[in-house]
XYZ file of C-alpha atoms in Angstrom:
187
model
C -33.707 -35.778 62.870
C -36.714 -36.515 65.096
C -37.104 -39.941 66.640
C -39.831 -42.327 65.510
C -41.692 -41.671 68.765
C -41.593 -37.897 68.185
C -42.696 -38.311 64.573
C -45.618 -40.584 65.426
C -46.723 -38.148 68.145
C -46.664 -35.306 65.581
C -48.660 -37.447 63.133
C -51.269 -38.239 65.788
C -51.538 -34.557 66.747
C -51.835 -33.378 63.128
C -54.330 -36.020 61.985
C -56.327 -36.529 65.163
C -55.685 -40.274 64.906
C -53.432 -42.181 67.344
C -50.401 -43.862 65.772
C -51.617 -47.335 66.788
C -54.795 -46.695 64.770
C -52.720 -45.645 61.752
C -50.700 -48.845 61.969
C -53.861 -50.953 62.203
C -55.482 -49.177 59.225
C -52.342 -49.535 57.113
C -52.056 -53.244 57.925
C -55.743 -53.757 57.068
C -55.065 -52.066 53.706
C -52.158 -54.489 53.064
C -49.546 -51.712 53.262
C -46.767 -54.158 54.114
C -47.012 -55.535 50.560
C -46.849 -52.128 48.871
C -43.771 -50.417 47.460
C -42.509 -47.340 49.302
C -43.782 -45.060 46.523
C -47.337 -46.389 46.939
C -47.583 -45.800 50.699
C -48.182 -42.006 50.660
C -51.150 -42.436 48.282
C -52.638 -45.095 50.536
C -52.105 -42.940 53.628
C -53.760 -40.002 51.889
C -56.869 -42.082 51.093
C -57.088 -42.951 54.806
C -56.493 -39.352 55.943
C -59.180 -37.711 58.109
C -60.884 -34.899 56.152
C -59.974 -32.193 58.680
C -56.195 -32.779 58.334
C -54.318 -29.701 57.130
C -51.637 -30.400 54.483
C -52.688 -34.037 53.935
C -49.984 -34.665 51.311
C -47.191 -33.737 53.692
C -48.649 -35.887 56.468
C -49.218 -38.804 54.077
C -45.494 -38.803 53.245
C -44.547 -38.646 56.918
C -46.973 -41.474 57.719
C -45.432 -43.617 54.951
C -41.896 -43.034 56.253
C -42.898 -43.631 59.878
C -44.759 -46.814 58.913
C -41.663 -48.191 57.195
C -39.480 -47.331 60.182
C -42.038 -48.804 62.585
C -42.256 -52.013 60.528
C -38.436 -52.187 60.261
C -38.676 -51.862 56.466
C -36.397 -48.872 56.562
C -33.638 -47.606 58.839
C -33.139 -43.981 59.902
C -30.990 -42.144 57.368
C -31.773 -44.601 54.592
C -33.075 -43.154 51.332
C -35.631 -44.790 49.053
C -32.885 -45.980 46.685
C -31.181 -47.897 49.518
C -28.319 -45.451 50.016
C -27.804 -43.420 53.171
C -27.787 -39.717 53.947
C -27.026 -37.251 56.690
C -25.919 -33.693 57.301
C -23.854 -31.441 59.518
C -24.190 -27.694 59.929
C -22.723 -24.616 61.535
C -23.902 -21.075 62.245
C -21.545 -18.124 61.767
C -21.461 -14.350 61.554
C -20.448 -13.846 57.944
C -21.344 -12.550 54.481
C -23.002 -14.797 51.871
C -20.776 -14.130 48.868
C -17.568 -13.903 50.888
C -18.443 -17.206 52.575
C -19.044 -18.959 49.272
C -15.699 -17.684 47.973
C -13.913 -18.808 51.155
C -15.615 -22.219 50.896
C -14.472 -22.626 47.296
C -10.923 -21.595 48.248
C -10.871 -24.078 51.135
C -12.155 -26.887 48.897
C -9.523 -26.144 46.220
C -6.799 -26.563 48.857
C -8.101 -29.995 49.942
C -5.914 -32.800 48.631
C -8.373 -35.515 49.590
C -11.858 -35.676 50.984
C -12.373 -38.259 53.713
C -9.610 -40.288 51.992
C -11.572 -40.033 48.737
C -11.087 -37.891 45.675
C -13.484 -35.496 44.041
C -14.515 -36.960 40.672
C -16.328 -33.978 39.175
C -15.847 -30.255 38.968
C -17.875 -28.695 41.782
C -21.119 -27.043 40.730
C -21.748 -23.590 42.178
C -25.084 -21.789 42.009
C -26.990 -19.129 43.902
C -30.326 -17.546 44.619
C -31.117 -14.272 46.337
C -30.752 -15.765 49.824
C -28.690 -18.918 49.249
C -25.383 -20.049 47.781
C -24.763 -23.672 46.799
C -21.694 -25.824 46.204
C -21.917 -29.493 45.259
C -19.515 -32.255 44.255
C -19.343 -36.006 43.682
C -16.726 -38.265 45.248
C -14.962 -41.508 44.315
C -17.042 -43.627 46.721
C -20.262 -42.528 44.892
C -21.135 -40.158 47.735
C -22.544 -36.769 46.751
C -22.328 -33.615 48.830
C -24.268 -30.376 48.585
C -23.346 -27.400 50.718
C -26.095 -24.844 51.363
C -24.928 -21.436 52.591
C -27.782 -19.151 53.590
C -28.906 -16.336 55.811
C -31.159 -17.035 58.770
C -31.858 -13.609 60.164
C -28.448 -12.015 60.716
C -26.615 -15.327 61.002
C -25.137 -17.447 58.250
C -26.003 -21.144 58.186
C -23.802 -23.651 56.392
C -25.350 -27.093 55.946
C -23.357 -29.938 54.403
C -25.764 -32.544 52.993
C -24.328 -36.009 52.402
C -26.227 -38.320 50.036
C -25.691 -41.594 48.175
C -23.449 -43.038 50.917
C -23.294 -46.832 50.870
C -23.790 -47.310 54.640
C -24.526 -45.453 57.862
C -20.879 -46.022 58.804
C -19.894 -44.138 55.643
C -22.279 -41.325 56.605
C -20.643 -41.161 60.063
C -17.176 -40.969 58.490
C -18.286 -38.209 56.129
C -19.979 -36.303 58.967
C -16.755 -36.416 60.997
C -14.787 -35.200 57.982
C -17.191 -32.332 57.214
C -17.321 -31.296 60.896
C -13.538 -30.845 60.759
C -13.883 -28.798 57.574
C -16.606 -26.652 59.161
C -14.321 -26.064 62.165
C -11.525 -24.929 59.824
C -14.003 -22.723 57.992
C -15.243 -21.165 61.245
C -11.653 -20.597 62.394
C -10.957 -18.733 59.129
C -14.086 -16.662 59.714
C -12.818 -15.632 63.157
C -9.571 -14.211 61.723
């Protein structure tokens, strides 16, 4: 995840407007009194005409503004929960990896000292395989298994965590699982 400084530099480069000018314009437009969902629309109305992909940059400006104004913390979602991810890159096959992942998950007795409260959902597309489950602490996890060139990427996305500490605990847990998974792959 890029830092606020990196993000604001990217915004300035993409829009041709320094970040300090964005902050001033947003304050003049009373952005601090707007709901998060209203900020991208405001940013888009203030967007220089020559900006490519103004909708994408408007969303990034809204998020950066909230971080800059301490209205939001890194990793915090709009609904107030927290999110994060861990990933690994392996030499492996898509379908075989999904099957191995499912087998490994079935053998788990607990997940970060929590229990799985729903049957995992498995789906696929031509290039991706997905596994997702909900846990007893309200945390949700989606695993994306996909090809990036000749390598296999496995990303474990953690959402709906109640705190950044919970995200850190889940990240540590999933890193251990990814290590086990990679060790199986090496056999």
